[in-house]
Short mmCIF file of C-alpha atoms and ligand atoms in Angstrom, two decimals:
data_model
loop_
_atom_site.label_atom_id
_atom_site.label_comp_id
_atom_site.label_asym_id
_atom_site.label_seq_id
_atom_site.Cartn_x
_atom_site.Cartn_y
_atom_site.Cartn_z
CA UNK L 13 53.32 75.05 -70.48
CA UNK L 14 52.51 76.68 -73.73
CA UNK L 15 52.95 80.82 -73.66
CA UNK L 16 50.43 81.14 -76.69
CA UNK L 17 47.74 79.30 -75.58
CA UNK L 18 47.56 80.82 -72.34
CA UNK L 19 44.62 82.92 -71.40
CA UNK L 20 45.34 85.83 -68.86
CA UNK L 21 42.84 86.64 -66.08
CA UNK L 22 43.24 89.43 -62.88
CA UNK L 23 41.82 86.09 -60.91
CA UNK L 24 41.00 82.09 -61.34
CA UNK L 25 39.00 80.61 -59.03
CA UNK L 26 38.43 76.85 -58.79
CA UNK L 27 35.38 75.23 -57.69
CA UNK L 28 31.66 75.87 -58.88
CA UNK L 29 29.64 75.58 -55.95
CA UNK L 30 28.23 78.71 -54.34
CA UNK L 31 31.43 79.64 -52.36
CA UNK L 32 33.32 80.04 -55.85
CA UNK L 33 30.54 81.26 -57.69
CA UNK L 34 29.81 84.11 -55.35
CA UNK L 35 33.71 85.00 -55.03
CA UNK L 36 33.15 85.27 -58.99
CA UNK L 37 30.62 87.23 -58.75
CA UNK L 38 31.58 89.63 -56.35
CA UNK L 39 35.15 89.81 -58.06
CA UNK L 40 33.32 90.97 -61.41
CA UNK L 41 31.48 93.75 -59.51
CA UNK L 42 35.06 95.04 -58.53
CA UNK L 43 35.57 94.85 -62.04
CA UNK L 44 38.24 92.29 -62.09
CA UNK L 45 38.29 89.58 -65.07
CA UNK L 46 37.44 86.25 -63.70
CA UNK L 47 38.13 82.56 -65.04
CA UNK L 48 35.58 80.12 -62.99
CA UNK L 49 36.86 76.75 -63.40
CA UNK L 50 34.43 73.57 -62.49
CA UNK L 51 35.35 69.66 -62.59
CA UNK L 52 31.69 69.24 -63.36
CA UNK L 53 29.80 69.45 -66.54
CA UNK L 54 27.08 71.80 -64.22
CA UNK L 55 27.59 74.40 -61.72
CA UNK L 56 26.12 73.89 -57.92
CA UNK L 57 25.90 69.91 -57.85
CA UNK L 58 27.86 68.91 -54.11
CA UNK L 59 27.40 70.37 -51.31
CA UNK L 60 25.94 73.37 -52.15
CA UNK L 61 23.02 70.88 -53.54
CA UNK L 62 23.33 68.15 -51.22
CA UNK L 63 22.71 70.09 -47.57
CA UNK L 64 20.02 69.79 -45.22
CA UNK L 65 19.05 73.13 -46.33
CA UNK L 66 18.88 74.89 -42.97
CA UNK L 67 19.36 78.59 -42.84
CA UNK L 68 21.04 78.44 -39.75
CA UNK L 69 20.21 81.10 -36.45
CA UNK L 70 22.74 79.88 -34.32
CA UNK L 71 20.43 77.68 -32.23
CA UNK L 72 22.37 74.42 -33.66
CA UNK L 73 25.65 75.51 -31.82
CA UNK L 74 25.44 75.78 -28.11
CA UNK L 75 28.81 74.62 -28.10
CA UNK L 76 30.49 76.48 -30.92
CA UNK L 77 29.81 80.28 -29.87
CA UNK L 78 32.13 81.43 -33.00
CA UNK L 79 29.87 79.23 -35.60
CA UNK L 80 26.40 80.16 -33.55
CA UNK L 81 27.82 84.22 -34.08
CA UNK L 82 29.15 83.74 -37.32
CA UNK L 83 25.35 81.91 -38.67
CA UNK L 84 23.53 84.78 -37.10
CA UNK L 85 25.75 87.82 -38.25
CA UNK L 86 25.18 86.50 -41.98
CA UNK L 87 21.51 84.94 -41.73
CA UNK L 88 19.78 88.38 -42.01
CA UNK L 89 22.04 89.99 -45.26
CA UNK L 90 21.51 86.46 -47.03
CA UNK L 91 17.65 86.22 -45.85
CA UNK L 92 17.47 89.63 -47.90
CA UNK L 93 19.63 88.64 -50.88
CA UNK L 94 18.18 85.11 -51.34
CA UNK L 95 14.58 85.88 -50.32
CA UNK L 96 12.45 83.96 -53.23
CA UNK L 97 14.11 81.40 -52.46
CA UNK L 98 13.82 80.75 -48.77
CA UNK L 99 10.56 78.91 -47.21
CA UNK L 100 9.65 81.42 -44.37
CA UNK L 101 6.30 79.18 -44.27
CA UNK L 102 6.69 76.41 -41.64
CA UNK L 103 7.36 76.31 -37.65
CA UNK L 104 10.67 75.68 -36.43
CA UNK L 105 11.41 73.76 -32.92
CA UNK L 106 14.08 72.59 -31.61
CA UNK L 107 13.93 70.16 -28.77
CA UNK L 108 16.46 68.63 -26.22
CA UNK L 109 16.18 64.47 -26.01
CA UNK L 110 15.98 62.89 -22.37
CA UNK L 111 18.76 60.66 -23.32
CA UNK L 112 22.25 61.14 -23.88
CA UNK L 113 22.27 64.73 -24.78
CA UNK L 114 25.38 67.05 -24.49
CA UNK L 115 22.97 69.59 -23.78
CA UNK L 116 20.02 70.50 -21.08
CA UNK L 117 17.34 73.06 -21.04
CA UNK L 118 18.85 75.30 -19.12
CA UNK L 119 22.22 75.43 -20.71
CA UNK L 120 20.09 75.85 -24.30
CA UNK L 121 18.18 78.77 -23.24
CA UNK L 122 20.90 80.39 -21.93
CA UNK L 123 22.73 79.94 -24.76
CA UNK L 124 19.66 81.36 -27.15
CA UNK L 125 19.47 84.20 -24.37
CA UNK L 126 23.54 85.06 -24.67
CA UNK L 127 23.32 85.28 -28.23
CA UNK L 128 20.08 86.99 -28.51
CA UNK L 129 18.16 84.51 -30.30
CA UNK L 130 14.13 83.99 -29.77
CA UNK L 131 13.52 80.98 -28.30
CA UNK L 132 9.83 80.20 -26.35
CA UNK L 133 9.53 76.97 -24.29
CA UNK L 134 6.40 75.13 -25.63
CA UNK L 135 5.07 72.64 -22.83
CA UNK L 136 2.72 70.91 -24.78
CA UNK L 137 1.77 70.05 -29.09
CA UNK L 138 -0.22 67.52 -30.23
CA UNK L 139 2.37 66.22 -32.95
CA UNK L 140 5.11 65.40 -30.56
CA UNK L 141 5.87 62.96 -27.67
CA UNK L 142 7.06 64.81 -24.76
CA UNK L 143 7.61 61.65 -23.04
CA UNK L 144 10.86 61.73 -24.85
CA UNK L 145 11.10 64.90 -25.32
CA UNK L 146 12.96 67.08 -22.12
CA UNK L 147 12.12 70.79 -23.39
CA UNK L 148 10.80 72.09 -26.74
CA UNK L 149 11.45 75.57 -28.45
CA UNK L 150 9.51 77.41 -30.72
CA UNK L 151 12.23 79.12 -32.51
CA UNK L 152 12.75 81.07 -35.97
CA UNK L 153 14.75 79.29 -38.52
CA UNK L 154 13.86 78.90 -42.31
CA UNK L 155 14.87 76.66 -44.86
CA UNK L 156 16.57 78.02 -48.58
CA UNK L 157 16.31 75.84 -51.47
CA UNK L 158 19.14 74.53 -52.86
CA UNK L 159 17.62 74.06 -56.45
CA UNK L 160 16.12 77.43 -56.89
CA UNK L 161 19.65 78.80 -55.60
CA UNK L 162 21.35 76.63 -57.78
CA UNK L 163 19.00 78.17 -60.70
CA UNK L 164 19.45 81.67 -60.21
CA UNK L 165 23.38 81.40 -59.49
CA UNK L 166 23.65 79.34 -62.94
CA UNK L 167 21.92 82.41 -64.46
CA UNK L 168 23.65 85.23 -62.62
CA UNK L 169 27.38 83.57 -63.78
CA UNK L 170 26.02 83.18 -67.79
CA UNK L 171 24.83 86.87 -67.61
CA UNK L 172 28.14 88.17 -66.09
CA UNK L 173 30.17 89.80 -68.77
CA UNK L 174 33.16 89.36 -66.47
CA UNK L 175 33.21 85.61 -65.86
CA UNK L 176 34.77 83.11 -68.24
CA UNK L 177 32.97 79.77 -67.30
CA UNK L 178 34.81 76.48 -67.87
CA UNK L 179 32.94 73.48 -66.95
CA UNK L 180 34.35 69.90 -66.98
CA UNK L 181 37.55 71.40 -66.32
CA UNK L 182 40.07 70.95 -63.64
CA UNK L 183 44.05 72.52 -63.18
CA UNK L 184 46.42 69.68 -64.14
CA UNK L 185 49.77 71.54 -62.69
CA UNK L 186 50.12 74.73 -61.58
CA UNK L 187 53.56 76.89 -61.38
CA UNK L 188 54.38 80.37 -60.45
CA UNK L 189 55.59 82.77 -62.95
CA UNK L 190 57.07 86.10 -61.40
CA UNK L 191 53.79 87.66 -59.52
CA UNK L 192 50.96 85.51 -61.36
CA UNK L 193 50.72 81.38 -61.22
CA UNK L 194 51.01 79.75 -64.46
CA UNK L 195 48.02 76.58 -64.42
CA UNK L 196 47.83 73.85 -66.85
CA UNK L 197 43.71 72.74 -66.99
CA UNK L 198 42.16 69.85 -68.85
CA UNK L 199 38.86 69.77 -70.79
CA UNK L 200 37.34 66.64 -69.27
CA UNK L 201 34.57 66.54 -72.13
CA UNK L 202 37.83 65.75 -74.35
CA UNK L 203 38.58 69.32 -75.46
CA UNK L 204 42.14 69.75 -74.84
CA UNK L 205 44.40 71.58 -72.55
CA UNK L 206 44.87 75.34 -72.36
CA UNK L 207 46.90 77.49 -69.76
CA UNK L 208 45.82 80.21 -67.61
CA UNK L 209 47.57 82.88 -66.26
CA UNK L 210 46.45 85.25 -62.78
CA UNK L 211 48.17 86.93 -60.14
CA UNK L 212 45.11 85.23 -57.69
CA UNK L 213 43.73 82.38 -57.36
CA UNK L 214 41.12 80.89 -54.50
CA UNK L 215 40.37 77.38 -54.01
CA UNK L 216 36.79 77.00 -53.45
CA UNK L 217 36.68 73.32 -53.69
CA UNK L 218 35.34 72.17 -50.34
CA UNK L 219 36.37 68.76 -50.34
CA UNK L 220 38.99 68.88 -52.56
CA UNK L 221 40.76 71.82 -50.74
CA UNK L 222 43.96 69.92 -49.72
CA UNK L 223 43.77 68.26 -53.71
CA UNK L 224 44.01 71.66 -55.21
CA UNK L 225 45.99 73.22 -51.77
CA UNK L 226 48.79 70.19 -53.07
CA UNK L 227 48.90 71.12 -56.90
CA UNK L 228 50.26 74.24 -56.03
CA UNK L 229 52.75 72.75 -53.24
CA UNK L 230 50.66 74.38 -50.66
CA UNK L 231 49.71 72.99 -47.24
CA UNK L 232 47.45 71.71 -46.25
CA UNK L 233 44.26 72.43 -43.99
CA UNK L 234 43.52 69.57 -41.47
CA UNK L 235 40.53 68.30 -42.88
CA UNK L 236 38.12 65.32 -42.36
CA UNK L 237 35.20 63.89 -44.57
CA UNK L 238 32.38 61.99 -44.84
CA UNK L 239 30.15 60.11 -47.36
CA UNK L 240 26.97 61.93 -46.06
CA UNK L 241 23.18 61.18 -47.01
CA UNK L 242 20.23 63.62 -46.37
CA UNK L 243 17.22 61.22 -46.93
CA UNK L 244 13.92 63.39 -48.44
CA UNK L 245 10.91 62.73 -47.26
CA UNK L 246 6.94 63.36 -47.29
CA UNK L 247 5.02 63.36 -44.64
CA UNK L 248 0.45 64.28 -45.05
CA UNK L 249 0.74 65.40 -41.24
CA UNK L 250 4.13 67.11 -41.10
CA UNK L 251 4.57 69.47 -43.83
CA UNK L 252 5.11 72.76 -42.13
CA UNK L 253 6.78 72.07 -39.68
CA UNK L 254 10.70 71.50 -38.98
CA UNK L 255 12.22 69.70 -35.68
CA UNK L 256 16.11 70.00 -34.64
CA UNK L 257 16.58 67.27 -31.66
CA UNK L 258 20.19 68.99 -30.11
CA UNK L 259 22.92 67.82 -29.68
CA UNK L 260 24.35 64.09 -28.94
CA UNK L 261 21.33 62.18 -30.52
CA UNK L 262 21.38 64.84 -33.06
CA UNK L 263 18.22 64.39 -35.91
CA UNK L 264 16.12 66.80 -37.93
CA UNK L 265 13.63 66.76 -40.29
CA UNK L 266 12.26 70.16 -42.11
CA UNK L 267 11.27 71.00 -45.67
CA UNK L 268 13.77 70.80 -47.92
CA UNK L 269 13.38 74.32 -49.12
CA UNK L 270 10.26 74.80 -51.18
CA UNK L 271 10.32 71.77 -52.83
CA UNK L 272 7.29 69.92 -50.91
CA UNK L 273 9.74 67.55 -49.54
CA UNK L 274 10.84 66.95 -46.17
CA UNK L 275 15.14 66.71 -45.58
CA UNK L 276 15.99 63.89 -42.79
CA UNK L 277 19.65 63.36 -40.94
CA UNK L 278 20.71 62.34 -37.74
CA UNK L 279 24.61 62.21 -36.47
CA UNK L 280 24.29 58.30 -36.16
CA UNK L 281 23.23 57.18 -39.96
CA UNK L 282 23.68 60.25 -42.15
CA UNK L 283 27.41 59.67 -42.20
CA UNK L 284 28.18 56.49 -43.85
CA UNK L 285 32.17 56.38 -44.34
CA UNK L 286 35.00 58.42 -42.73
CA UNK L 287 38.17 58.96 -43.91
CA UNK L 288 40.81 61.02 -42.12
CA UNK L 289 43.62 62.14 -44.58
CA UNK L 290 44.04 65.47 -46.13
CA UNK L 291 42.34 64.48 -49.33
CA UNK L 292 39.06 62.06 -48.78
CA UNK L 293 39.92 58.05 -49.79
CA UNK L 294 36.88 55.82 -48.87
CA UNK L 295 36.89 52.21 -50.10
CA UNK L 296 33.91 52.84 -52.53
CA UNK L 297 36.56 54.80 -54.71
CA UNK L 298 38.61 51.48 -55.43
CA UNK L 299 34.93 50.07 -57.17
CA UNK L 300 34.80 52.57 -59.88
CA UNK L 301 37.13 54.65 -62.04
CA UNK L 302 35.96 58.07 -62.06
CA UNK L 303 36.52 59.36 -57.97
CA UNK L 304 39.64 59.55 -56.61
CA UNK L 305 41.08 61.07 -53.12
CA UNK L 306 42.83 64.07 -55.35
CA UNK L 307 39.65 63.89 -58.13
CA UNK L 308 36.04 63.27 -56.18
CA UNK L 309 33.08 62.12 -58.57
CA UNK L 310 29.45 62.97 -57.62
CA UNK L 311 28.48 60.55 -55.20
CA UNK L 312 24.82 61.08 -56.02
CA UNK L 313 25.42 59.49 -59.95
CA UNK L 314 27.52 56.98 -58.54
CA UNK L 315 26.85 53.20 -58.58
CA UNK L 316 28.61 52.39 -55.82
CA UNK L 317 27.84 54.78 -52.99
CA UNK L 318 26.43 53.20 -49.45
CA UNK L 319 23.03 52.09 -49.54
CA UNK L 320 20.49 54.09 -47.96
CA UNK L 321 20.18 54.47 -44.13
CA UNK L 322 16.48 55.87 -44.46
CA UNK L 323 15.24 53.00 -42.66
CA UNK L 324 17.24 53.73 -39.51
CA UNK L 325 17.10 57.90 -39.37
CA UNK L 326 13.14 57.52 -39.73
CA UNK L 327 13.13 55.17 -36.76
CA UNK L 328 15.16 57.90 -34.94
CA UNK L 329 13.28 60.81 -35.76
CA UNK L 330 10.14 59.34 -34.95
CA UNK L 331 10.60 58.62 -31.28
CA UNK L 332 10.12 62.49 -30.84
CA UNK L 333 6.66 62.30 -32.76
CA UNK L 334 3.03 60.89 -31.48
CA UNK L 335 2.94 57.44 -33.07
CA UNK L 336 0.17 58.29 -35.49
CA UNK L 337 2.47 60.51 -37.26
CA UNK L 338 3.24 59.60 -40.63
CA UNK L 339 6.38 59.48 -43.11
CA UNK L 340 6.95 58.36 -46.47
CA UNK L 341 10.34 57.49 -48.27
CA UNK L 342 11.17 59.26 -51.77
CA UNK L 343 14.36 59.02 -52.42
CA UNK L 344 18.15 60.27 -50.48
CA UNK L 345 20.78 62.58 -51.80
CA UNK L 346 24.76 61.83 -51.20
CA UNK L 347 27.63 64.07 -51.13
CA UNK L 348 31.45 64.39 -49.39
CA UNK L 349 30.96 66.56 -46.29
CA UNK L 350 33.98 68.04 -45.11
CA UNK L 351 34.80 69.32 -41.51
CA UNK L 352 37.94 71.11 -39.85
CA UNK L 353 39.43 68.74 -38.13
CA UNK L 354 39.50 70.87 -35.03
CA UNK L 355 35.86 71.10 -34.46
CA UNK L 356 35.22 67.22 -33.57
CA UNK L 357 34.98 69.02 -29.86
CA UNK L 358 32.73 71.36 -30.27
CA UNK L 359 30.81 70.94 -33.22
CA UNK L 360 31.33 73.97 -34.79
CA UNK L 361 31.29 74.70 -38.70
CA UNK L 362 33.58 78.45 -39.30
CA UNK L 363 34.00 79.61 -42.70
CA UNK L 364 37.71 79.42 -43.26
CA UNK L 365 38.90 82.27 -45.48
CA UNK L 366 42.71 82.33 -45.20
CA UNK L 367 45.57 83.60 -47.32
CA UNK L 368 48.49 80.76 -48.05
CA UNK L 369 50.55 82.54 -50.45
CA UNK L 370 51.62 86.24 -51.15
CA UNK L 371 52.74 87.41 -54.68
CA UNK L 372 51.06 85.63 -55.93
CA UNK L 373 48.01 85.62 -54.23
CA UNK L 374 46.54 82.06 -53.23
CA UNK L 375 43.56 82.17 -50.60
CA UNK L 376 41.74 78.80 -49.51
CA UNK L 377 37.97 78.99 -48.66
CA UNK L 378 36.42 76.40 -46.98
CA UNK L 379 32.97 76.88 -45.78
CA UNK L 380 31.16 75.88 -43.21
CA UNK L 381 27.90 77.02 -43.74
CA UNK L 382 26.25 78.52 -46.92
CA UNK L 383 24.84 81.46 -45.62
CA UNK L 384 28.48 82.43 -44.71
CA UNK L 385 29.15 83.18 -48.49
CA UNK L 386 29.74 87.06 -47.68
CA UNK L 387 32.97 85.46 -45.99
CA UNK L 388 34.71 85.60 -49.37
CA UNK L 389 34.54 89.69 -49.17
CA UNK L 390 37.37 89.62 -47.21
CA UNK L 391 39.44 88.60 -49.93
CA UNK L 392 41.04 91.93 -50.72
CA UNK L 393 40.40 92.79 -54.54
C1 LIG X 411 25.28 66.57 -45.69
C2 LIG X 411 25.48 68.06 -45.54
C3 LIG X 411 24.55 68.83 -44.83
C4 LIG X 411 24.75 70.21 -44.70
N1 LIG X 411 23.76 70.96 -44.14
C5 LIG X 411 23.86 72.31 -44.19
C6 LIG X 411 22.77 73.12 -43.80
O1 LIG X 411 21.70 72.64 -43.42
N2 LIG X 411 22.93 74.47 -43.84
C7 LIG X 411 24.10 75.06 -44.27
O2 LIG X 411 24.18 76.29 -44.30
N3 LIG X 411 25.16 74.30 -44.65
C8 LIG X 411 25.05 72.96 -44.65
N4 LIG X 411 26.09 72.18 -45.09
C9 LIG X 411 27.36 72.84 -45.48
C10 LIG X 411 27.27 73.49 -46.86
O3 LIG X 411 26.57 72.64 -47.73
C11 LIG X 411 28.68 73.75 -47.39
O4 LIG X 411 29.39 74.52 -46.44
C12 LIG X 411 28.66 74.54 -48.70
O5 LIG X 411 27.71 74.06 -49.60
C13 LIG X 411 30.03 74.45 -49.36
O6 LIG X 411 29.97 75.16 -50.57
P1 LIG X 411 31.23 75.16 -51.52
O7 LIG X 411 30.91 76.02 -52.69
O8 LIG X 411 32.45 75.50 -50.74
O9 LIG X 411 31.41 73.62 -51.92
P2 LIG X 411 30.72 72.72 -53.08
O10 LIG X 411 29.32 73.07 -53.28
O11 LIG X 411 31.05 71.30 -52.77
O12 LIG X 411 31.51 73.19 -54.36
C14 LIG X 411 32.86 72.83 -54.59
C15 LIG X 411 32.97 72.65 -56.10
O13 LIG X 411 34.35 72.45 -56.42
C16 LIG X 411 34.39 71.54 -57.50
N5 LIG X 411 35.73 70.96 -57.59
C17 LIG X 411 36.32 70.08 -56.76
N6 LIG X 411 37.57 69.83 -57.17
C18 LIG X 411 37.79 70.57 -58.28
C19 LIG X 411 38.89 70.75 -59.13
N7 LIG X 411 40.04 70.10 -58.95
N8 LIG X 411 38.78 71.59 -60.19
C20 LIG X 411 37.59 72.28 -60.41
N9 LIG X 411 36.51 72.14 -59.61
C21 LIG X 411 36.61 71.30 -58.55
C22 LIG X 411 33.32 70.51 -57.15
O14 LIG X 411 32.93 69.74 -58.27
C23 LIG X 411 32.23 71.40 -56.60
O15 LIG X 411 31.30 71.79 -57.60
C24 LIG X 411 25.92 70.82 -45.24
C25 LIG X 411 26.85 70.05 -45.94
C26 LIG X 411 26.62 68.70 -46.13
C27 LIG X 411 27.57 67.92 -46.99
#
């Protein structure tokens, strides 16, 4: 690596979504001098886009206690912070199926009741069929919207004085030097190659963790992934209104932020492909020449991802509505969703935050849930 060309920061972080841009920006504020490095050409375009948009209470984890905890603790700081751009304008519910759920009434609202979370039994509603429906909740969850967010974080990173943006970049090789790494990063809009220099660096790159963990012969976490869809909807007779069925024939529908559309997924058909190993391979990768397990493309541009499940979630969902209700198709969003391999049991989604190499410094986030971005504060600066 060339000792000239390299540019020196107190901390690099890798990955553009709003894990690594909020570690950037709460770096700065410390007053540290921060290199934010993105394999995109835009800030904010995976997961942090591509989500069902829930600002999770807690009510989606009656098995996972430590997610449940960890979604309240943060939901009323990031309500605050993040206020214009949070719909606080539509009813919540969450309901428990008749069939095949892991979960019963009773177990639900003692769960709501342990945690300290307002849940009220509704018996009856004209919009929904009860005769599939065991017990319904009127509960209080809201919905942020990922383009607004995405907005205002692109705007808060180009005003920070502190934070040296590079887009279409990504670290080629990485070495350590003494106390800092040494990284080699390519322009991917044909610019070059420059080195960087930092006694810290944090890998915010979701699904790419264990790609980036690898580069700098770290281990790594024991992921798995998905090729996910979140189908948007419209819908003249459901438009304020949101409905979580729980757990085992898992569905919901709710507006997608403030947007005027409705988000739809359900466990069965919003996860198309699976893949196991550290770093995500799915078979659509072999069709084009751009995504690769250490180098994922944006499934959303891409000509080959899975064709839309719409069809089947909207049968789903609408079991637990009065026939007369109605839905139309606009278009779906796709993304990698990533999940620690250890919560297939219990269905929880922590924020990882955890430190992998001293002197230099080298922490990994991986996030479960974006209203856990205060998470990254523990990263001592
Ligand atoms: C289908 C789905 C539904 C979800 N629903 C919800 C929900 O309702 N509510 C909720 O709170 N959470 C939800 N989540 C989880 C939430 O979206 C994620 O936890 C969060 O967005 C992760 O943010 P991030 O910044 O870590 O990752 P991302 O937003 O994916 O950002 C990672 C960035 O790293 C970049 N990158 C990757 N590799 C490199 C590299 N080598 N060099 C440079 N940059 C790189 C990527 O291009 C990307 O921009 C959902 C997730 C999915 C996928």
């Amino acid at each position: 690596m060339s000792p000239e060309r390299t540019r020196t920061f107190d901390a690099v972080i890798i990955g553009g979504g709003i894990f690594g841009i909020y570690a950037a920006l709460h770096f700065t504020r410390k007053g540290l001098h921060v290199a934010l490095l993105e394999k995109e050409s835009q800030l904010f375009t995976k997961a942090s886009m591509v989500n069902q948009a829930r600002l999770h209470g807690g009510y989606h984890y009656p098995r996972s206690i430590a997610t449940a905890r960890m979604s309240d603790e943060h939901r009323a700081r990031f309500t605050e912070e993040h206020r214009p751009f949070i719909n606080f304008s539509f009813e919540k519910y969450y309901a428990i199926d008749r069939f095949g759920s892991l979960t019963d009434a009773a177990q639900f609202e003692r769960f709501c009741d342990y945690l300290g979370i307002e849940c009220r039994r509704i018996d009856s509603h004209p919009i929904f069929n009860f005769d599939r429906i065991e017990a319904l909740y009127a509960t209080v969850e809201h919905s942020f919207d990922p383009v607004l967010m995405a907005n205002h974080y692109r705007r808060q990173v180009a005003q920070e004085g502190g934070i040296r943006l590079f887009l279409s970049t990504r670290i080629e090789q990485a070495e350590r030097a003494g106390d800092a790494w040494l990284m080699e990063a390519t322009r991917l809009d044909a610019r070059g190659s420059f080195s960087l220099r930092a006694p810290l660096v944090v890998n915010a790159t979701y699904s790419a963790t264990n790609a980036v963990n690898r580069l700098f012969r770290l281990p790594p976490i024991e992921l798995m992934h998905e090729i996910s869809e979140i189908a948007l909807l419209t819908s003249p007779d459901f438009d304020a209104l949101g409905l979580t069925v729980m757990d085992g024939p898992f569905a919901s529908i709710m507006p997608f932020g403030k947007t005027g559309l409705l988000s739809l997924s359900s466990v069965a058909y919003t996860h198309h492909k699976v893949s196991y190993e550290a770093a995500p391979h799915f078979d659509c990768m072999d069709l084009v020449t751009h995504c690769r397990p250490e180098f994922q493309g944006q499934c959303n541009a891409c000509p080959a991802h899975p064709r839309s499940h719409y069809r089947k979630m909207l049968a789903q969902i609408r079991q637990y509505f009065h026939p007369e209700v109605r839905f139309r198709y606009y278009h779906s969003l796709f993304t990698i969703k990533s999940k620690l391999k250890a919560n297939f049991i219990d269905d929880g989604r922590p924020t990882e935050v955890v430190q992998l190499h001293q002197k230099p410094d080298f922490w990994c986030v991986f996030a479960g849930k974006v209203n856990s971005i205060y998470e990254v504060e523990k990263i001592p600066v």
